[in-house]
mmCIF file of C-alpha atoms and ligand atoms in Angstrom:
data_model
loop_
_atom_site.group_PDB
_atom_site.id
_atom_site.type_symbol
_atom_site.label_atom_id
_atom_site.label_comp_id
_atom_site.label_asym_id
_atom_site.label_seq_id
_atom_site.Cartn_x
_atom_site.Cartn_y
_atom_site.Cartn_z
ATOM 1 C CA MET A 1 -0.097 0.047 0.055
ATOM 2 C CA LYS A 2 1.439 3.596 -1.039
ATOM 3 C CA GLY A 3 -0.579 5.661 1.785
ATOM 4 C CA LYS A 4 -4.039 6.144 2.749
ATOM 5 C CA ILE A 5 -5.796 9.262 1.362
ATOM 6 C CA LEU A 6 -9.004 10.585 2.891
ATOM 7 C CA ILE A 7 -11.318 12.114 0.204
ATOM 8 C CA VAL A 8 -13.812 14.957 0.595
ATOM 9 C CA GLU A 9 -16.098 15.875 -1.709
ATOM 10 C CA ASP A 10 -19.673 15.970 -1.811
ATOM 11 C CA GLU A 11 -20.652 14.873 -4.739
ATOM 12 C CA ALA A 12 -21.093 11.134 -5.179
ATOM 13 C CA ALA A 13 -19.883 10.616 -8.620
ATOM 14 C CA ILE A 14 -16.662 12.374 -8.359
ATOM 15 C CA ARG A 15 -16.371 10.556 -4.850
ATOM 16 C CA GLU A 16 -16.718 7.179 -6.616
ATOM 17 C CA MET A 17 -13.960 8.224 -9.780
ATOM 18 C CA LEU A 18 -11.396 9.501 -7.108
ATOM 19 C CA GLY A 19 -11.460 6.139 -5.067
ATOM 20 C CA TYR A 20 -11.448 3.890 -7.962
ATOM 21 C CA THR A 21 -8.266 5.946 -9.412
ATOM 22 C CA LEU A 22 -6.695 5.766 -6.020
ATOM 23 C CA MET A 23 -7.312 2.117 -5.555
ATOM 24 C CA LYS A 24 -5.871 1.159 -9.137
ATOM 25 C CA ASP A 25 -3.036 2.798 -8.224
ATOM 26 C CA GLY A 26 -2.284 1.181 -5.350
ATOM 27 C CA TYR A 27 -3.663 3.711 -2.501
ATOM 28 C CA ALA A 28 -6.071 2.838 -0.023
ATOM 29 C CA PHE A 29 -8.342 5.467 0.724
ATOM 30 C CA GLU A 30 -11.840 6.591 2.788
ATOM 31 C CA GLU A 31 -14.705 8.561 1.354
ATOM 32 C CA ALA A 32 -16.320 11.762 3.432
ATOM 33 C CA ALA A 33 -19.210 13.941 2.130
ATOM 34 C CA ASP A 34 -18.923 16.485 4.362
ATOM 35 C CA VAL A 35 -16.380 18.299 7.270
ATOM 36 C CA GLU A 36 -18.400 16.559 9.887
ATOM 37 C CA GLN A 37 -17.289 12.988 8.213
ATOM 38 C CA ALA A 38 -14.046 14.134 7.426
ATOM 39 C CA GLN A 39 -13.295 14.891 11.207
ATOM 40 C CA GLU A 40 -14.784 11.364 12.412
ATOM 41 C CA ILE A 41 -12.134 9.572 10.281
ATOM 42 C CA ILE A 42 -9.252 12.093 11.156
ATOM 43 C CA ALA A 43 -10.064 11.373 14.649
ATOM 44 C CA GLY A 44 -9.404 7.436 14.006
ATOM 45 C CA ASN A 45 -7.143 7.180 11.864
ATOM 46 C CA LYS A 46 -4.387 10.067 10.090
ATOM 47 C CA PRO A 47 -4.616 9.726 6.561
ATOM 48 C CA ASP A 48 -1.326 10.413 4.359
ATOM 49 C CA LEU A 49 -2.970 13.314 2.470
ATOM 50 C CA ILE A 50 -6.433 15.010 2.152
ATOM 51 C CA LEU A 51 -8.012 15.542 -1.347
ATOM 52 C CA LEU A 52 -10.227 18.312 -0.529
ATOM 53 C CA ASP A 53 -13.074 19.903 -2.510
ATOM 54 C CA TRP A 54 -13.359 23.416 -2.479
ATOM 55 C CA MET A 55 -17.366 23.626 -2.448
ATOM 56 C CA LEU A 56 -18.938 21.627 0.445
ATOM 57 C CA PRO A 57 -22.264 21.716 2.205
ATOM 58 C CA GLY A 58 -22.068 23.149 5.330
ATOM 59 C CA VAL A 59 -17.861 24.116 6.258
ATOM 60 C CA SER A 60 -16.395 24.815 2.757
ATOM 61 C CA GLY A 61 -12.915 23.216 1.784
ATOM 62 C CA VAL A 62 -11.213 26.470 2.424
ATOM 63 C CA ASP A 63 -12.506 26.998 5.739
ATOM 64 C CA TYR A 64 -11.618 23.404 6.943
ATOM 65 C CA ALA A 65 -8.303 23.282 5.488
ATOM 66 C CA ARG A 66 -7.609 26.545 7.486
ATOM 67 C CA ARG A 67 -8.731 24.563 10.475
ATOM 68 C CA LEU A 68 -6.468 21.675 9.832
ATOM 69 C CA ARG A 69 -3.657 23.703 9.663
ATOM 70 C CA ASN A 70 -4.154 25.106 12.747
ATOM 71 C CA ARG A 71 -4.433 22.089 14.907
ATOM 72 C CA SER A 72 -0.978 20.495 15.811
ATOM 73 C CA GLU A 73 -2.073 16.992 15.199
ATOM 74 C CA THR A 74 -3.420 17.746 11.728
ATOM 75 C CA LYS A 75 -1.317 20.809 10.296
ATOM 76 C CA HIS A 76 1.291 18.212 8.724
ATOM 77 C CA ILE A 77 -1.227 16.288 6.184
ATOM 78 C CA PRO A 78 -0.907 17.124 3.234
ATOM 79 C CA ILE A 79 -3.688 18.700 1.304
ATOM 80 C CA ILE A 80 -4.392 18.668 -2.178
ATOM 81 C CA MET A 81 -7.643 21.199 -3.077
ATOM 82 C CA LEU A 82 -10.084 20.208 -5.545
ATOM 83 C CA THR A 83 -11.611 23.323 -7.550
ATOM 84 C CA ALA A 84 -14.291 24.050 -10.261
ATOM 85 C CA LYS A 85 -13.427 26.144 -13.033
ATOM 86 C CA GLY A 86 -15.460 29.103 -11.923
ATOM 87 C CA GLU A 87 -13.405 28.966 -8.637
ATOM 88 C CA GLU A 88 -10.010 29.691 -10.241
ATOM 89 C CA LEU A 89 -9.547 33.199 -9.041
ATOM 90 C CA ASP A 90 -9.612 31.889 -5.602
ATOM 91 C CA LYS A 91 -6.827 29.588 -6.073
ATOM 92 C CA VAL A 92 -4.546 32.199 -4.575
ATOM 93 C CA ARG A 93 -6.866 32.197 -1.625
ATOM 94 C CA ALA A 94 -6.297 28.422 -1.170
ATOM 95 C CA LEU A 95 -2.834 28.347 -1.127
ATOM 96 C CA ASP A 96 -3.003 31.204 1.319
ATOM 97 C CA THR A 97 -4.561 28.651 3.985
ATOM 98 C CA GLY A 98 -1.663 26.524 3.159
ATOM 99 C CA VAL A 99 -2.844 23.454 1.339
ATOM 100 C CA ASP A 100 -0.025 22.252 -1.025
ATOM 101 C CA ASP A 101 -1.547 22.249 -4.129
ATOM 102 C CA TYR A 102 -4.668 22.485 -5.877
ATOM 103 C CA ILE A 103 -6.127 20.599 -9.129
ATOM 104 C CA THR A 104 -8.907 22.418 -11.254
ATOM 105 C CA LYS A 105 -12.073 19.618 -12.238
ATOM 106 C CA PRO A 106 -11.842 18.178 -14.468
ATOM 107 C CA PHE A 107 -8.640 16.996 -14.647
ATOM 108 C CA SER A 108 -7.005 13.827 -16.000
ATOM 109 C CA THR A 109 -6.263 10.768 -13.797
ATOM 110 C CA ARG A 110 -2.604 11.007 -14.753
ATOM 111 C CA GLU A 111 -2.717 14.761 -13.492
ATOM 112 C CA LEU A 112 -4.101 13.824 -10.217
ATOM 113 C CA LEU A 113 -1.824 11.232 -9.605
ATOM 114 C CA ALA A 114 1.427 12.912 -10.431
ATOM 115 C CA ARG A 115 0.308 15.648 -7.860
ATOM 116 C CA ILE A 116 -0.362 13.456 -5.508
ATOM 117 C CA ARG A 117 2.794 11.698 -6.031
ATOM 118 C CA ALA A 118 4.969 15.054 -5.962
ATOM 119 C CA VAL A 119 2.650 16.155 -2.477
ATOM 120 C CA LEU A 120 3.608 13.004 -1.017
ATOM 121 C CA ARG A 121 7.315 12.971 -2.230
ATOM 122 C CA ARG A 122 7.672 16.329 -0.895
ATOM 123 C CA SER A 123 5.876 15.923 2.687
ATOM 124 C CA ILE A 124 8.266 12.408 3.454
ATOM 125 C CA ARG A 125 11.259 14.697 2.860
ATOM 126 C CA GLU A 126 10.263 17.517 4.958
ATOM 127 C CA GLU A 127 9.881 15.187 7.450
ATOM 128 C CA THR A 128 13.086 13.101 6.896
ATOM 129 C CA ASP A 129 15.266 16.346 5.489
ATOM 130 C CA THR A 130 17.745 16.421 8.585
ATOM 131 C CA LEU A 131 21.352 15.623 9.252
ATOM 132 C CA ILE A 132 21.952 12.384 10.891
ATOM 133 C CA GLU A 133 25.051 11.477 12.684
ATOM 134 C CA ILE A 134 26.110 8.234 14.031
ATOM 135 C CA GLN A 135 29.385 7.834 15.295
ATOM 136 C CA GLY A 136 31.187 10.049 12.926
ATOM 137 C CA LEU A 137 28.908 8.580 10.098
ATOM 138 C CA MET A 138 27.070 11.378 8.573
ATOM 139 C CA LEU A 139 23.913 11.469 5.797
ATOM 140 C CA ASP A 140 22.662 14.697 4.473
ATOM 141 C CA PRO A 141 19.251 13.713 2.753
ATOM 142 C CA ASP A 142 19.326 17.280 0.921
ATOM 143 C CA THR A 143 22.209 16.214 -0.977
ATOM 144 C CA TYR A 144 22.603 12.355 -0.979
ATOM 145 C CA ARG A 145 26.096 13.032 0.785
ATOM 146 C CA VAL A 146 27.612 10.826 3.097
ATOM 147 C CA THR A 147 30.781 11.455 4.844
ATOM 148 C CA ALA A 148 32.826 9.557 7.485
ATOM 149 C CA ARG A 149 34.563 11.476 9.772
ATOM 150 C CA GLY A 150 34.649 14.261 7.516
ATOM 151 C CA GLU A 151 35.584 12.428 4.180
ATOM 152 C CA VAL A 152 33.118 12.057 1.512
ATOM 153 C CA ILE A 153 32.253 8.559 1.127
ATOM 154 C CA ASP A 154 31.376 7.444 -2.888
ATOM 155 C CA ILE A 155 27.981 5.953 -2.640
ATOM 156 C CA SER A 156 24.944 4.946 -5.092
ATOM 157 C CA PRO A 157 21.474 6.966 -4.710
ATOM 158 C CA THR A 158 19.744 3.439 -4.033
ATOM 159 C CA GLU A 159 22.674 2.506 -1.227
ATOM 160 C CA PHE A 160 22.216 5.923 0.458
ATOM 161 C CA ARG A 161 18.557 5.564 0.448
ATOM 162 C CA LEU A 162 19.280 2.171 2.192
ATOM 163 C CA LEU A 163 21.551 3.406 4.207
ATOM 164 C CA HIS A 164 19.440 6.277 5.348
ATOM 165 C CA PHE A 165 16.299 3.725 6.100
ATOM 166 C CA PHE A 166 18.370 1.561 8.095
ATOM 167 C CA ILE A 167 19.799 4.977 10.012
ATOM 168 C CA THR A 168 16.438 5.909 10.842
ATOM 169 C CA HIS A 169 15.124 2.683 11.566
ATOM 170 C CA PRO A 170 17.836 1.160 14.391
ATOM 171 C CA GLU A 171 17.720 -2.451 16.100
ATOM 172 C CA ARG A 172 14.814 -3.457 14.102
ATOM 173 C CA VAL A 173 14.976 -6.633 11.746
ATOM 174 C CA TYR A 174 13.912 -6.315 8.281
ATOM 175 C CA SER A 175 13.078 -8.954 5.565
ATOM 176 C CA ARG A 176 14.226 -8.769 2.509
ATOM 177 C CA ALA A 177 10.614 -8.031 1.018
ATOM 178 C CA GLN A 178 10.153 -5.209 3.650
ATOM 179 C CA LEU A 179 13.494 -3.614 2.407
ATOM 180 C CA LEU A 180 12.093 -4.056 -1.259
ATOM 181 C CA ASP A 181 9.087 -2.182 -0.213
ATOM 182 C CA GLN A 182 10.559 0.332 2.093
ATOM 183 C CA VAL A 183 13.611 1.443 -0.174
ATOM 184 C CA TRP A 184 12.811 0.553 -3.760
ATOM 185 C CA GLY A 185 9.018 1.158 -3.278
ATOM 186 C CA GLN A 186 5.883 -0.516 -3.929
ATOM 187 C CA ASN A 187 4.894 -1.621 -7.796
ATOM 188 C CA VAL A 188 8.493 -1.997 -8.491
ATOM 189 C CA TYR A 189 9.745 -5.594 -9.632
ATOM 190 C CA VAL A 190 13.162 -6.377 -8.153
ATOM 191 C CA GLU A 191 13.688 -9.570 -6.927
ATOM 192 C CA GLU A 192 15.098 -10.202 -3.566
ATOM 193 C CA ARG A 193 18.343 -11.058 -3.995
ATOM 194 C CA THR A 194 18.791 -7.801 -5.178
ATOM 195 C CA VAL A 195 18.715 -6.464 -1.480
ATOM 196 C CA ASP A 196 21.682 -8.743 -1.119
ATOM 197 C CA VAL A 197 23.849 -7.289 -3.824
ATOM 198 C CA HIS A 198 23.162 -3.574 -2.374
ATOM 199 C CA ILE A 199 23.653 -4.865 1.148
ATOM 200 C CA ARG A 200 27.037 -6.371 0.026
ATOM 201 C CA ARG A 201 28.252 -3.027 -1.665
ATOM 202 C CA LEU A 202 26.907 -0.809 0.950
ATOM 203 C CA ARG A 203 28.961 -2.935 3.737
ATOM 204 C CA GLN A 204 31.849 -3.104 1.306
ATOM 205 C CA THR A 205 31.729 0.958 0.809
ATOM 206 C CA LEU A 206 31.429 1.475 4.531
ATOM 207 C CA ALA A 207 34.062 -1.005 5.439
ATOM 208 C CA SER A 208 37.263 1.371 4.697
ATOM 209 C CA TYR A 209 35.582 3.511 7.823
ATOM 210 C CA GLY A 210 35.270 0.256 10.107
ATOM 211 C CA TYR A 211 31.076 1.083 9.766
ATOM 212 C CA ASP A 212 30.299 -2.361 7.804
ATOM 213 C CA LYS A 213 29.655 -3.697 11.516
ATOM 214 C CA PHE A 214 26.425 -1.363 11.350
ATOM 215 C CA ILE A 215 24.551 -3.700 9.008
ATOM 216 C CA GLN A 216 24.239 -6.939 10.462
ATOM 217 C CA THR A 217 22.972 -10.084 9.035
ATOM 218 C CA VAL A 218 20.186 -12.030 11.020
ATOM 219 C CA ARG A 219 20.038 -15.674 9.757
ATOM 220 C CA SER A 220 17.124 -16.579 8.046
ATOM 221 C CA VAL A 221 15.172 -13.269 8.627
ATOM 222 C CA GLY A 222 17.075 -10.209 6.885
ATOM 223 C CA TYR A 223 19.152 -7.373 8.435
ATOM 224 C CA ARG A 224 19.360 -4.924 10.858
ATOM 225 C CA PHE A 225 21.319 -1.626 11.485
ATOM 226 C CA SER A 226 22.865 -1.477 15.149
ATOM 227 C CA ASP A 227 25.727 0.765 16.410
ATOM 228 C CA LYS A 228 25.823 -0.963 19.657
HETATM 229 CA CA1 CA B 330 -18.456 20.152 -4.517
#
């Protein structure tokens, strides 16, 4: 599953179309016809992104977006606003409320999915875009640069992502399938032994600095990162 998206839209036909599109692309989704229903869903389980219709009965999408932004529990949930043609002038206002993006109806499936991907990618980056340092091994997610005691290490993007995932999820064992999902992403067809190949390379890269010991093999289960 790529993530869970909450659709807030009063028109059943559009809701259905959105749900179908998301499901086909591998997202989970929930539906709300108004802000009240949306609130109930969010209180139960926070979505990874909200598709929010501009014109809703009762509380409007714009007001709701503002409300979500003002609360600490919901202010980090990305929002894409759905607007109709006549509402385009109000787009500036929408962005003012802090929504991440907007899309004008009618839109193509491809455009919608591209916007969703972009917004999700951005929000993940914002959460993880900080320098990480463990015993002199430093990762900069912004530049994909790794340094070992100040010396820049030559590392491929895949190995960077692998190392970044490990370092941000220490002391837990991950199977090859889990690592594929987390690092390569779902809907990507890669064989599980690819993980072994990249782990081997990553260890070789880290070995000259003695950091290869961080990446541990857990027999018949998978791998674990540990600096203990
Ligand atoms: Ca509407």
